[in-house]
PDB file of C-alpha atoms in Angstrom:
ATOM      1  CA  UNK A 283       6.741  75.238  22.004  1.00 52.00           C
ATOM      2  CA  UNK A 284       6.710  74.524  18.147  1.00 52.00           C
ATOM      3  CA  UNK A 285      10.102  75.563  16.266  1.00 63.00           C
ATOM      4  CA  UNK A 286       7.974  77.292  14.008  1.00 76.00           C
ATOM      5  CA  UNK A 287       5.439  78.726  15.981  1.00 88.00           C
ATOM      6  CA  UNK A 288       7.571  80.736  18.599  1.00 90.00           C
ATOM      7  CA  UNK A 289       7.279  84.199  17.667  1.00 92.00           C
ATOM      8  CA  UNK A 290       3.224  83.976  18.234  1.00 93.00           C
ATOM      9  CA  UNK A 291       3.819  81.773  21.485  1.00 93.00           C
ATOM     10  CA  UNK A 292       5.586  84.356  22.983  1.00 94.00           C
ATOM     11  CA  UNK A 293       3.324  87.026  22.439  1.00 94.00           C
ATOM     12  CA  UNK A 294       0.753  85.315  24.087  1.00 95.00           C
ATOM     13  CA  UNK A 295       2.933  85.120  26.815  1.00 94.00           C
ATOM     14  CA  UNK A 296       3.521  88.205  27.057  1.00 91.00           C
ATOM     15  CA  UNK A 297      -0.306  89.079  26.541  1.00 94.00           C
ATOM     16  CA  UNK A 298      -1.624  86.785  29.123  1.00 96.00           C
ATOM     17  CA  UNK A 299       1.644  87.356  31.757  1.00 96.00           C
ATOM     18  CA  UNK A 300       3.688  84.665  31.368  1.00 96.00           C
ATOM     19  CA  UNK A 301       7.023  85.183  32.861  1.00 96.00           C
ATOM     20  CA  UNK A 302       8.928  82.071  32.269  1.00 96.00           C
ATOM     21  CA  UNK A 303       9.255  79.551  29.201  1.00 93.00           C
ATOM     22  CA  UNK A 304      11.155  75.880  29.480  1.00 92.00           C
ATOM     23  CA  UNK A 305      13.134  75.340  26.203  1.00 91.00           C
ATOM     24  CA  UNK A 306      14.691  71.736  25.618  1.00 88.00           C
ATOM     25  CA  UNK A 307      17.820  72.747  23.366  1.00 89.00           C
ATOM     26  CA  UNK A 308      18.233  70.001  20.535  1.00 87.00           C
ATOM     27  CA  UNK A 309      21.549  68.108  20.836  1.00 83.00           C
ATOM     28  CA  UNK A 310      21.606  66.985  17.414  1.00 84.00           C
ATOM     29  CA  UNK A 311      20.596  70.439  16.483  1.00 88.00           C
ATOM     30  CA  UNK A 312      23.988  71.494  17.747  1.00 90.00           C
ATOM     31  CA  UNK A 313      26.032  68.857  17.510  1.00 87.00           C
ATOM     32  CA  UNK A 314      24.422  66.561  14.569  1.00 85.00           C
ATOM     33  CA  UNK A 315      27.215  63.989  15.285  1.00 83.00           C
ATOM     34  CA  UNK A 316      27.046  63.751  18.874  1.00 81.00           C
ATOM     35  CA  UNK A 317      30.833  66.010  19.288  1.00 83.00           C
ATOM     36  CA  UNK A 318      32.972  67.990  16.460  1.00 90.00           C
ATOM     37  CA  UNK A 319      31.592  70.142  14.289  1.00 92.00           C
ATOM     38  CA  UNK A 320      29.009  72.846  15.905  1.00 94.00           C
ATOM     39  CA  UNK A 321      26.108  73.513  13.043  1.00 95.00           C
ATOM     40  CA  UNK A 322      26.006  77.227  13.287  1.00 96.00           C
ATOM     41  CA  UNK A 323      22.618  77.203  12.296  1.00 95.00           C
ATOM     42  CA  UNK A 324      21.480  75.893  15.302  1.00 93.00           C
ATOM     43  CA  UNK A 325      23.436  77.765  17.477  1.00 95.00           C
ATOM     44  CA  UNK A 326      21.400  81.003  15.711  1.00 95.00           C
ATOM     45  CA  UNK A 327      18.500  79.085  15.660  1.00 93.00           C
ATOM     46  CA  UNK A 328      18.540  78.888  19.956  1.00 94.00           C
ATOM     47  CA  UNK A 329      20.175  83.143  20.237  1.00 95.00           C
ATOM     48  CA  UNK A 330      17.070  84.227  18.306  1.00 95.00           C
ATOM     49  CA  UNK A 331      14.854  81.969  20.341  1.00 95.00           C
ATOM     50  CA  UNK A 332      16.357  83.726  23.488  1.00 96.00           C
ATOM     51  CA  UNK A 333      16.348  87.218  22.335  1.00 96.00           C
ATOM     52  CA  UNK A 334      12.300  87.031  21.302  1.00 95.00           C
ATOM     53  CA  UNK A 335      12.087  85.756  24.873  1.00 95.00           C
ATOM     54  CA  UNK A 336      13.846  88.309  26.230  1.00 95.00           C
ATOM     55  CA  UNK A 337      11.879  90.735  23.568  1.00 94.00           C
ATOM     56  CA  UNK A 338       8.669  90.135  24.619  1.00 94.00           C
ATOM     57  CA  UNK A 339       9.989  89.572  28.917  1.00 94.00           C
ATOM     58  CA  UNK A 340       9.651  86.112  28.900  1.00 95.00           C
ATOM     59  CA  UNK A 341      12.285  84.333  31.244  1.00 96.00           C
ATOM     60  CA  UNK A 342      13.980  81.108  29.111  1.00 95.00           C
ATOM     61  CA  UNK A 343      14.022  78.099  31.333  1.00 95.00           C
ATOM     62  CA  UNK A 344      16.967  76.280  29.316  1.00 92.00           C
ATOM     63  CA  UNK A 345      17.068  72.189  29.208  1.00 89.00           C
ATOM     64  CA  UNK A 346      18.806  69.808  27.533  1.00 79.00           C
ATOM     65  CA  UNK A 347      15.882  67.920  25.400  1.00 69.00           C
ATOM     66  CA  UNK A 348      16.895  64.091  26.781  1.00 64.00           C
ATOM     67  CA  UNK A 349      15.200  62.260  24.497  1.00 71.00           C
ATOM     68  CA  UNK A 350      17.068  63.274  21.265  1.00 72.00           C
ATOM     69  CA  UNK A 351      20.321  61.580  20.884  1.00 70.00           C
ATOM     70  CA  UNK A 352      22.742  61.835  18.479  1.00 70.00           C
ATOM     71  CA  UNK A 353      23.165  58.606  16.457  1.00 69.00           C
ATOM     72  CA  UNK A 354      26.248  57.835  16.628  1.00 71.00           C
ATOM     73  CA  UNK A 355      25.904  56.962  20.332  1.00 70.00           C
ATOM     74  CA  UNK A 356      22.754  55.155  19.362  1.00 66.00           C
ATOM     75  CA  UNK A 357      24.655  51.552  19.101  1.00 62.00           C
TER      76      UNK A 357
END
């Protein structure tokens, strides 16, 4: 599901009866350095995500996306 693209995703979910969505939640979205400091803006970024899926009674699937370390653990 494109970042940018999820509000008309999940209406056609909704239109065509899907019930369930897997999201991959960004690490470094959270956590940019791998641990610390918590960007806030991606922590808002994932509620809205989950409220439009809840919105439009779409079940959120939640993973951790394993392919996107942070660098610092990239040595």
């Amino acid at each position: 599901m494109s970042s940018n693209k999820y509000p008309e995703n999940l209406a056609l979910c909704e239109l065509f009866g899907v019930k369930g969505i897997r999201i991959s939640l960004s690490w470094t979205r959270i956590l940019p350095e791998g641990e610390g400091r918590v960007n806030q803006k991606g922590i808002d970024y994932y509620n809205k995500l989950i409220d439009a899926c809840i919105a439009h009674d779409v079940e959120p699937f939640v993973t951790l996306h394993h392919f996107d370390t942070p660098l610092a653990y990239k040595r």
